[in-house]
Amino acid sequence: MQKIRNIAVIAHVDHGKTTLVDGLLEQSGTFGAHEHHDERAMDSNALEKERGITILSKNTAIRYKDHKINIIDTPGHADFGGEVERVLKMVDGVLVLVDAYEGVMPQTKFVVKKMLGLGKKPIVVINKIDKPSAEPERVVDEMFDLFSDMDATDDQLDFPIIYAAARNGIAKLDMDEPDGNFECIFETIVNEIPEPDGDAANPFQAQVFTLDYDNYVGKIGISRIFNGTVNKGDQVALAKADGEIVKGRITKLIGFHGLNRMEIEQAEAGDIVAFAGMETVDVGDTVCDANNPVALDPMHIEEPTLTVIFAVNDSPLAGQEGKHVTSNKIKDRLEAEMRTNVAMKLETVGEGKFKVSGRGELQITVLAENMRREGYEFSISRPEVIVKEIEGVKCEPFEHLVIDVPEELGGTVIERLGKRKAEMKSMVPMGSGFQRIEFEIPARALIGFRGQFLTDTKGEGIMNHSFIEFRPYSGSVESRSYGALISMENGEALAYSLFNLQDRGVLFIGPQTKVYEGMIVGEHARNNDLVVNAIKGKAQSNVRSSGADEAIKLVPPRDMSLERALEWIEDDELLEITPENIRIRKKFLKESDRRRETRKTK
């Protein structure tokens, strides 16, 4: 039997998980001397590389002496919390990473709570000790307090501590020691993390925790083997969450080493492998012995808290930029996403309209951005929170919000959040002129707050939030305080008219941008919508006026990214997304239709 250790790397977003895994791959000799690999090699898709965040959990395996260490790199963002929860069931121990300055953050609390609840053994890594503002000793105390607050067992409280600067490949067991390499991390994993339970002699049992898809072999289930041995070509049974048993055959068995996947003939208890051949496989299913099918406990998957409507684009500029524009194409793409993304749900709500539910705005914008890059053209509505009835009471999701702001700007932020029904829970000075304030706030009050927050804190504020629970509905909350500048004509925007519109508010478009009636070209400086003409040129006359040759000076337009635009829009507005442009528009393009709709709602 091979010696195996299974660990997950968990932490708050941007505390260095993927960089640490890079270092472990490199220092274990997994990459050959001739092999070239990118920085943050585990972040494999283009969006992860651009944003510097992990979106999907991924697994790798390294060899250290005579041990095989399976490592799962997890996302740190609250929207992908469901991924982390599933992964923790598959491992026997955890590396908890914490930034040596930022300390315990909301997602650290979230993942630590899940880990302790499942009884896993933690190793705490205090990362980024090379920062000038690092305070490793304070952070160790914070971690100890966090563990004891969350009722950790004595064994879990006795956690080993490693001090590291993952980017530089440095790690040590004591701050007073000279800098060493990752040897101490490997040794701690081998010595502290328990061996996987399970026996290769028992009947076969494995549980699927992540799905992948391949055009040639179909659905791939990545799973942990809890008992027994499996061979390529074996007849197996698939035990579904609802109790149904489906018979099938393993056509491909795939093992992991470094960034590579290779076909293997056999795998045994304790290992993490992928297999193909079962089209109906889902996350949480048990793959077991066909003659003696015994299902493992099904997994709890976090339910969605937010919905948006994806629809066919029906603007005057529809179909000019996208490759896939029909409702059938959009539906097929969304269904393909649901195959591998269990945290999202899809339902058809009308002709060419699809309701997509997810854990947060980031999760939905990541899907939209990927579709846009693949040549899809569609529209999205404003996100809405899911309201549930619990024991006859209307309930909505609440979030735990943590913000770090310069001390002199704290008052402004507290006032803003007060209007959005937030309840302040604590306020702690963080040193170097910053303070940390914690709130509990309805999830819908956070929609559209980030842009305002960055303006109020001059771009220096940091905000993070994670889901707490559903609580009784808290009434109406303040939304966007400015109206929109709406185009009244179809055509191309001209510098002359944009110059005259600058005083009315902030523009989102520049000269030569195609506009149409009902498209939003900027944010009004007041709280009402204003219909404007962005395509009017300067009237020509045969009399030379005194101001004829004045140069037109335009302020650069505000760049509206997908996330920013989605947060900005209101209920009567839509986002038109094409591979080349993101446009904001009113649902009803004609002013007369909008007035009629306003009268109806009143």
Coordinates of C-alpha atoms in Angstrom, one line a residue, residues 21-498:
V21 CA 1.1 25.3 -4.0
D22 CA 3.5 26.6 -6.7
G23 CA 6.3 26.4 -4.2
L24 CA 5.4 23.0 -3.0
L25 CA 5.3 21.7 -6.6
E26 CA 8.7 23.3 -7.3
Q27 CA 10.6 22.3 -4.2
S28 CA 9.3 18.7 -4.2
G29 CA 11.1 18.3 -7.6
T30 CA 7.7 17.6 -9.4
F31 CA 8.7 20.0 -12.2
G32 CA 11.8 18.7 -14.1
A33 CA 14.7 21.0 -14.5
H34 CA 13.9 21.5 -18.2
E35 CA 10.1 22.2 -17.6
H36 CA 8.8 25.7 -17.9
H37 CA 5.7 26.6 -15.9
D38 CA 3.9 29.8 -15.3
E39 CA 3.6 31.7 -12.0
R40 CA 0.5 30.5 -10.0
A41 CA 0.5 27.4 -12.2
M42 CA -2.7 26.0 -10.6
D43 CA -4.8 28.9 -11.9
S44 CA -5.3 27.4 -15.3
N45 CA -8.1 29.4 -17.0
A46 CA -7.6 32.9 -18.5
L47 CA -10.0 34.6 -16.1
E48 CA -8.1 33.2 -13.0
K49 CA -4.8 34.4 -14.4
E50 CA -6.1 37.9 -15.1
R51 CA -7.8 38.5 -11.8
G52 CA -5.3 36.7 -9.7
I53 CA -8.0 34.7 -7.9
T54 CA -8.8 30.9 -7.9
I55 CA -12.3 30.2 -9.1
L56 CA -12.4 26.4 -9.3
S57 CA -10.8 24.0 -6.8
K58 CA -8.1 22.0 -8.4
N59 CA -6.0 19.1 -7.3
T60 CA -2.4 18.0 -7.8
A61 CA -0.1 15.4 -6.4
I62 CA 3.5 15.6 -5.4
R63 CA 6.1 13.0 -4.3
Y64 CA 8.1 13.7 -1.1
K65 CA 10.6 10.9 -0.3
D66 CA 8.4 7.8 -0.3
H67 CA 5.1 9.6 0.3
K68 CA 2.5 10.8 -2.2
I69 CA 0.9 14.0 -1.1
N70 CA -2.5 14.9 -2.8
I71 CA -3.0 18.7 -2.5
I72 CA -6.3 20.5 -3.3
D73 CA -6.0 24.2 -4.0
T74 CA -9.4 25.9 -3.1
P75 CA -10.9 29.3 -3.9
G76 CA -10.8 32.0 -1.3
H77 CA -13.8 34.0 -2.4
A78 CA -17.1 33.7 -0.4
D79 CA -19.0 33.1 -3.7
F80 CA -17.2 29.8 -4.1
G81 CA -17.6 28.6 -0.5
G82 CA -19.5 25.6 -1.7
E83 CA -16.4 24.3 -3.4
V84 CA -14.4 24.5 -0.2
E85 CA -16.9 22.7 1.8
R86 CA -17.0 19.7 -0.5
V87 CA -13.2 19.5 -0.8
L88 CA -12.8 19.4 3.0
K89 CA -14.7 16.1 3.1
M90 CA -12.1 14.6 0.8
V91 CA -9.0 15.3 2.8
D92 CA -7.6 14.3 6.2
G93 CA -5.8 17.6 7.1
V94 CA -5.7 21.2 6.1
L95 CA -3.1 24.0 5.6
V96 CA -4.8 27.1 6.8
L97 CA -3.0 30.2 5.4
V98 CA -3.3 33.6 7.0
D99 CA -1.7 36.9 5.9
A100 CA 0.8 38.0 8.5
Y101 CA -0.7 41.6 8.4
E102 CA -4.4 41.2 7.6
G103 CA -4.9 38.3 10.0
V104 CA -8.3 36.6 10.4
M105 CA -10.7 37.6 7.6
P106 CA -14.4 36.6 7.0
Q107 CA -13.5 33.8 4.6
T108 CA -10.9 32.5 7.1
K109 CA -13.6 32.2 9.7
F110 CA -15.9 30.5 7.2
V111 CA -13.5 27.8 6.1
V112 CA -12.1 27.3 9.6
K113 CA -15.6 26.7 10.9
K114 CA -16.3 24.1 8.2
M115 CA -12.9 22.4 8.8
L116 CA -13.3 22.2 12.6
G117 CA -16.9 20.9 12.2
L118 CA -15.6 18.1 10.0
G119 CA -12.9 17.3 12.6
K120 CA -9.9 17.9 10.3
K121 CA -6.4 18.4 11.6
P122 CA -5.1 21.9 10.8
I123 CA -1.5 23.2 10.2
V124 CA -1.4 27.0 10.4
V125 CA 0.8 28.8 7.9
I126 CA 1.5 32.5 8.6
N127 CA 2.2 33.7 5.1
K128 CA 3.8 37.0 3.8
I129 CA 6.1 37.4 6.8
D130 CA 8.4 39.5 4.5
K131 CA 5.9 42.4 4.5
P132 CA 7.2 45.4 6.3
S133 CA 3.9 45.7 8.3
A134 CA 3.8 42.0 9.2
E135 CA 2.9 41.1 12.8
P136 CA 3.1 37.3 12.9
E137 CA 2.8 36.9 16.7
R138 CA -0.5 39.0 16.7
V139 CA -1.9 36.8 13.9
V140 CA -1.0 33.6 15.8
D141 CA -3.0 34.9 18.8
E142 CA -5.9 35.8 16.5
M143 CA -5.9 32.3 15.1
F144 CA -5.8 30.7 18.5
D145 CA -8.7 32.9 19.7
L146 CA -10.7 32.0 16.5
F147 CA -10.1 28.2 17.1
S148 CA -11.2 28.4 20.7
D149 CA -14.3 30.6 19.8
M150 CA -15.3 27.9 17.4
D151 CA -15.0 25.1 19.9
A152 CA -12.0 23.3 18.5
T153 CA -10.9 20.1 20.2
D154 CA -7.7 20.0 22.2
D155 CA -6.0 18.2 19.4
Q156 CA -7.1 20.9 16.9
L157 CA -6.0 23.7 19.3
D158 CA -2.5 22.2 19.5
F159 CA -1.8 23.2 15.8
P160 CA 1.7 23.3 14.4
I161 CA 2.7 26.8 13.1
I162 CA 4.9 27.5 10.1
Y163 CA 6.1 31.0 9.2
A164 CA 6.4 31.5 5.4
A165 CA 6.9 33.9 2.5
A166 CA 5.5 31.6 -0.2
R167 CA 6.5 33.9 -3.1
N168 CA 10.2 33.7 -2.1
G169 CA 10.1 30.0 -1.3
I170 CA 10.9 30.6 2.4
A171 CA 9.5 28.7 5.4
K172 CA 10.6 28.2 9.0
L173 CA 9.1 26.8 12.3
D174 CA 10.3 29.8 14.4
M175 CA 10.6 33.5 13.6
D176 CA 14.0 33.6 15.3
E177 CA 15.4 30.9 13.0
P178 CA 17.3 31.7 9.7
D179 CA 15.2 31.4 6.6
G180 CA 14.8 27.9 5.3
N181 CA 13.1 26.2 2.4
F182 CA 9.8 24.3 2.3
E183 CA 11.4 21.1 3.8
C184 CA 9.7 21.9 7.1
I185 CA 6.3 22.1 5.5
F186 CA 6.7 18.7 3.8
E187 CA 7.9 17.2 7.1
T188 CA 5.0 18.7 9.1
I189 CA 2.5 17.4 6.6
V190 CA 4.0 13.9 6.7
N191 CA 4.3 13.8 10.5
E192 CA 1.1 15.7 11.6
I193 CA -1.6 14.8 9.0
P194 CA -3.1 11.4 9.7
E195 CA -3.0 8.6 7.1
P196 CA -6.2 8.1 5.2
D197 CA -8.7 5.8 6.8
G198 CA -10.1 2.9 4.8
D199 CA -8.8 -0.5 3.7
A200 CA -7.9 -1.7 0.3
A201 CA -9.3 -5.1 1.1
N202 CA -12.9 -3.8 1.7
P203 CA -15.5 -3.5 -1.1
F204 CA -14.9 -0.5 -3.3
Q205 CA -16.3 2.9 -2.3
A206 CA -15.4 6.4 -3.6
Q207 CA -17.2 9.8 -3.5
V208 CA -17.2 12.4 -6.2
F209 CA -16.4 16.0 -5.1
T210 CA -15.7 17.8 -8.4
L211 CA -16.8 17.4 -12.0
D212 CA -14.9 18.0 -15.2
Y213 CA -16.0 17.6 -18.8
D214 CA -14.2 16.4 -21.8
N215 CA -15.6 16.4 -25.4
Y216 CA -14.2 12.9 -26.1
V217 CA -14.9 10.9 -22.9
G218 CA -17.8 13.0 -21.5
K219 CA -18.3 13.7 -17.8
I220 CA -15.3 13.1 -15.6
G221 CA -15.8 12.6 -11.8
I222 CA -12.9 13.6 -9.6
S223 CA -13.2 11.5 -6.4
R224 CA -11.6 10.2 -3.3
I225 CA -11.4 6.5 -2.8
F226 CA -12.5 5.7 0.8
N227 CA -12.4 1.9 0.6
G228 CA -11.2 -0.9 -1.7
T229 CA -9.4 -1.0 -5.0
V230 CA -10.6 -0.1 -8.5
N231 CA -9.2 -1.1 -11.9
K232 CA -9.8 0.4 -15.3
G233 CA -12.7 -1.4 -17.0
D234 CA -14.4 -2.5 -13.7
Q235 CA -18.2 -2.8 -13.5
V236 CA -19.4 -0.4 -10.8
A237 CA -22.6 1.0 -9.3
L238 CA -23.4 4.7 -9.0
A239 CA -25.4 5.4 -5.8
K240 CA -27.3 8.8 -6.3
A241 CA -28.3 11.1 -3.5
D242 CA -32.0 10.1 -4.0
G243 CA -31.2 6.4 -3.4
E244 CA -31.2 5.4 -7.1
I245 CA -28.5 2.9 -8.2
V246 CA -27.1 3.1 -11.7
K247 CA -24.8 0.4 -13.1
G248 CA -21.9 1.4 -15.3
R249 CA -18.3 0.7 -16.2
I250 CA -15.1 2.7 -15.7
T251 CA -13.8 3.4 -19.1
K252 CA -10.9 5.6 -18.0
L253 CA -9.0 5.9 -14.7
I254 CA -6.9 9.0 -14.4
G255 CA -4.2 9.8 -11.8
F256 CA -2.6 13.1 -11.0
H257 CA 1.1 14.1 -10.8
G258 CA 2.1 17.8 -10.7
L259 CA 0.1 19.6 -13.4
N260 CA -0.3 16.5 -15.5
R261 CA -3.0 13.9 -15.6
M262 CA -2.1 10.4 -16.8
E263 CA -4.1 7.2 -17.4
I264 CA -3.5 4.6 -14.7
E265 CA -4.7 0.9 -14.5
Q266 CA -5.4 0.7 -10.8
A267 CA -6.0 2.9 -7.7
E268 CA -6.6 2.0 -4.0
A269 CA -8.1 3.4 -0.8
G270 CA -6.9 6.8 0.3
D271 CA -6.0 8.1 -3.2
I272 CA -7.7 10.9 -5.2
V273 CA -8.4 9.9 -8.8
A274 CA -10.7 10.9 -11.7
F275 CA -12.7 8.5 -13.8
A276 CA -14.9 8.6 -16.9
G277 CA -17.6 6.4 -18.2
M278 CA -20.6 7.4 -16.1
E279 CA -22.7 10.1 -17.9
T280 CA -25.1 10.6 -15.0
V281 CA -22.5 11.2 -12.3
D282 CA -23.0 14.2 -10.0
V283 CA -21.2 15.8 -7.1
G284 CA -21.8 13.8 -3.9
D285 CA -22.6 10.5 -5.7
T286 CA -20.9 7.3 -4.4
V287 CA -19.2 5.0 -6.8
C288 CA -19.2 1.6 -5.3
D289 CA -18.9 -2.2 -5.8
A290 CA -21.5 -3.4 -8.3
N291 CA -22.2 -6.5 -6.2
N292 CA -22.3 -4.8 -2.8
P293 CA -23.4 -1.2 -3.3
V294 CA -23.1 0.8 -0.1
A295 CA -23.6 4.6 -0.4
L296 CA -21.6 7.1 1.6
D297 CA -23.4 10.1 3.3
P298 CA -24.6 12.6 0.6
M299 CA -23.0 16.0 0.6
H300 CA -24.7 19.2 1.8
I301 CA -24.3 21.8 -1.0
E302 CA -24.9 25.4 -0.1
E303 CA -28.0 26.9 -1.7
P304 CA -27.9 29.9 -4.0
T305 CA -28.7 33.3 -2.6
L306 CA -28.9 35.4 -5.8
T307 CA -30.7 35.2 -9.2
V308 CA -30.3 37.0 -12.5
I309 CA -32.2 36.5 -15.8
F310 CA -30.1 35.7 -18.9
A311 CA -32.1 36.5 -22.0
V312 CA -31.7 36.8 -25.8
N313 CA -30.4 40.3 -26.7
D314 CA -33.2 42.3 -28.4
S315 CA -31.6 45.7 -28.7
P316 CA -31.4 47.6 -32.1
L317 CA -27.7 46.5 -32.3
A318 CA -28.4 42.8 -31.6
G319 CA -26.7 40.1 -33.6
Q320 CA -23.9 42.4 -35.0
E321 CA -21.0 41.3 -32.8
G322 CA -21.8 37.9 -31.4
K323 CA -21.4 34.4 -32.9
H324 CA -24.0 32.7 -30.7
V325 CA -27.1 34.8 -30.4
T326 CA -30.2 32.5 -30.3
S327 CA -32.0 31.3 -27.2
N328 CA -31.1 27.6 -28.1
K329 CA -27.4 28.4 -28.1
I330 CA -27.6 30.4 -24.8
K331 CA -29.6 27.6 -23.2
D332 CA -27.1 24.9 -24.3
R333 CA -24.2 26.9 -22.9
L334 CA -26.0 27.4 -19.5
E335 CA -26.9 23.8 -19.3
A336 CA -23.3 22.8 -20.0
E337 CA -22.2 25.1 -17.1
M338 CA -24.7 23.4 -14.8
R339 CA -23.1 20.0 -15.6
T340 CA -20.0 20.9 -13.8
N341 CA -21.0 23.7 -11.5
V342 CA -23.2 22.3 -8.7
A343 CA -23.5 25.6 -6.8
M344 CA -25.6 27.1 -9.6
K345 CA -29.2 26.3 -10.7
L346 CA -31.0 27.0 -14.0
E347 CA -34.7 27.3 -14.9
T348 CA -36.4 28.5 -18.1
V349 CA -38.8 31.4 -17.2
G350 CA -40.1 32.4 -20.6
E351 CA -39.4 32.7 -24.3
G352 CA -35.6 33.0 -24.5
K353 CA -35.3 33.8 -20.8
F354 CA -33.3 31.7 -18.3
K355 CA -33.2 32.3 -14.5
V356 CA -29.7 31.5 -13.2
S357 CA -29.2 31.3 -9.4
G358 CA -25.8 31.4 -7.8
R359 CA -23.9 32.2 -4.6
G360 CA -23.0 35.8 -5.4
E361 CA -22.3 38.4 -8.0
L362 CA -18.8 37.3 -8.7
Q363 CA -19.9 33.8 -9.5
I364 CA -22.5 35.1 -12.0
T365 CA -20.1 37.7 -13.7
V366 CA -17.4 35.0 -14.1
L367 CA -20.0 32.9 -16.0
A368 CA -21.1 35.9 -18.1
E369 CA -17.5 36.9 -18.8
N370 CA -16.6 33.4 -20.0
M371 CA -19.6 33.2 -22.2
R372 CA -18.8 36.6 -23.7
R373 CA -15.3 35.4 -24.6
E374 CA -16.7 32.3 -26.3
G375 CA -18.7 34.6 -28.7
Y376 CA -22.1 34.6 -27.0
E377 CA -24.3 37.7 -27.1
F378 CA -27.1 38.1 -24.4
S379 CA -28.6 40.4 -21.9
I380 CA -28.6 40.2 -18.1
S381 CA -31.0 41.7 -15.6
R382 CA -30.1 43.2 -12.2
P383 CA -29.3 40.6 -9.5
E384 CA -32.1 39.9 -7.0
V385 CA -31.7 38.0 -3.7
I386 CA -33.7 34.8 -3.2
V387 CA -36.5 35.4 -0.6
K388 CA -37.7 32.3 1.2
E389 CA -40.6 31.6 3.5
I390 CA -39.4 29.9 6.7
E391 CA -42.2 28.8 9.1
G392 CA -44.5 31.4 7.6
V393 CA -42.0 34.3 7.9
K394 CA -40.6 36.0 4.8
C395 CA -36.8 35.7 5.0
E396 CA -33.8 36.9 3.1
P397 CA -30.0 36.1 3.1
F398 CA -27.8 38.1 5.5
E399 CA -24.0 38.6 5.1
H400 CA -21.2 39.2 7.5
L401 CA -19.3 42.2 6.1
V402 CA -15.8 43.2 7.2
I403 CA -14.3 46.5 6.0
D404 CA -10.8 47.9 6.4
V405 CA -10.7 51.7 6.0
P406 CA -8.5 54.6 6.9
E407 CA -9.5 55.9 10.4
E408 CA -10.6 59.3 9.2
L409 CA -13.1 57.8 6.6
G410 CA -14.7 55.3 8.9
G411 CA -17.6 57.7 9.8
T412 CA -18.7 58.2 6.2
V413 CA -18.8 54.4 5.6
I414 CA -20.8 53.7 8.8
E415 CA -23.3 56.4 7.8
R416 CA -23.7 54.9 4.3
L417 CA -24.1 51.4 5.7
G418 CA -26.6 52.5 8.3
K419 CA -28.9 53.7 5.5
R420 CA -28.6 50.2 4.0
K421 CA -29.9 48.5 7.2
A422 CA -26.4 47.3 8.4
E423 CA -25.8 46.6 12.0
M424 CA -22.3 47.3 13.4
K425 CA -20.8 44.5 15.4
S426 CA -17.3 45.6 16.2
M427 CA -14.6 48.2 15.5
V428 CA -10.9 47.5 16.0
P429 CA -7.8 49.6 15.2
M430 CA -5.5 47.8 12.8
G431 CA -2.4 49.9 13.1
S432 CA -0.8 52.2 10.4
G433 CA -3.9 54.5 10.4
F434 CA -6.5 51.8 9.5
Q435 CA -9.4 50.3 11.4
R436 CA -11.5 47.2 10.9
I437 CA -15.3 47.5 11.2
E438 CA -17.6 44.4 11.1
F439 CA -21.3 44.5 10.2
E440 CA -24.2 42.2 9.6
I441 CA -26.2 43.3 6.6
P442 CA -29.0 42.1 4.2
A443 CA -27.3 40.6 1.1
R444 CA -29.4 42.8 -1.2
A445 CA -28.1 46.0 0.5
L446 CA -24.6 45.0 -0.8
I447 CA -25.7 45.0 -4.5
G448 CA -24.3 48.2 -5.9
F449 CA -22.5 49.2 -2.7
R450 CA -18.9 48.4 -3.8
G451 CA -18.6 51.3 -6.3
Q452 CA -19.9 53.8 -3.8
F453 CA -17.6 52.4 -1.1
L454 CA -14.5 52.8 -3.3
T455 CA -15.4 56.4 -4.0
D456 CA -16.0 57.2 -0.3
T457 CA -12.7 55.6 0.7
K458 CA -10.7 57.1 -2.2
G459 CA -9.9 53.6 -3.4
E460 CA -8.1 52.6 -0.1
G461 CA -10.9 50.6 1.5
I462 CA -11.1 46.8 1.4
M463 CA -14.4 45.0 1.9
N464 CA -15.1 41.3 2.2
H465 CA -18.3 39.5 3.1
S466 CA -19.6 35.9 3.6
F467 CA -23.1 34.4 3.9
I468 CA -24.4 33.9 7.5
E469 CA -28.0 32.7 7.2
F470 CA -31.6 33.5 6.2
R471 CA -33.2 36.0 8.5
P472 CA -36.6 37.9 8.6
Y473 CA -37.0 40.4 5.7
S474 CA -35.7 43.9 6.8
G475 CA -37.8 46.2 4.6
S476 CA -36.7 48.5 1.8
V477 CA -33.0 49.6 1.6
E478 CA -31.5 52.6 -0.2
S479 CA -30.3 52.0 -3.7
R480 CA -28.5 54.1 -6.4
S481 CA -28.8 57.8 -5.6
Y482 CA -28.2 59.1 -9.2
G483 CA -30.4 58.9 -12.3
A484 CA -29.3 57.9 -15.8
L485 CA -28.6 59.9 -19.0
I486 CA -30.6 58.1 -21.7
S487 CA -30.1 58.5 -25.4
M488 CA -33.2 59.7 -27.4
E489 CA -31.8 58.9 -30.9
N490 CA -30.1 56.1 -32.9
G491 CA -26.7 56.9 -34.4
E492 CA -23.1 57.7 -33.6
A493 CA -22.2 59.9 -30.6
L494 CA -20.4 63.1 -31.6
A495 CA -17.7 65.0 -29.5
Y496 CA -19.7 68.3 -29.9
S497 CA -22.8 66.9 -28.2
L498 CA -20.9 64.9 -25.5

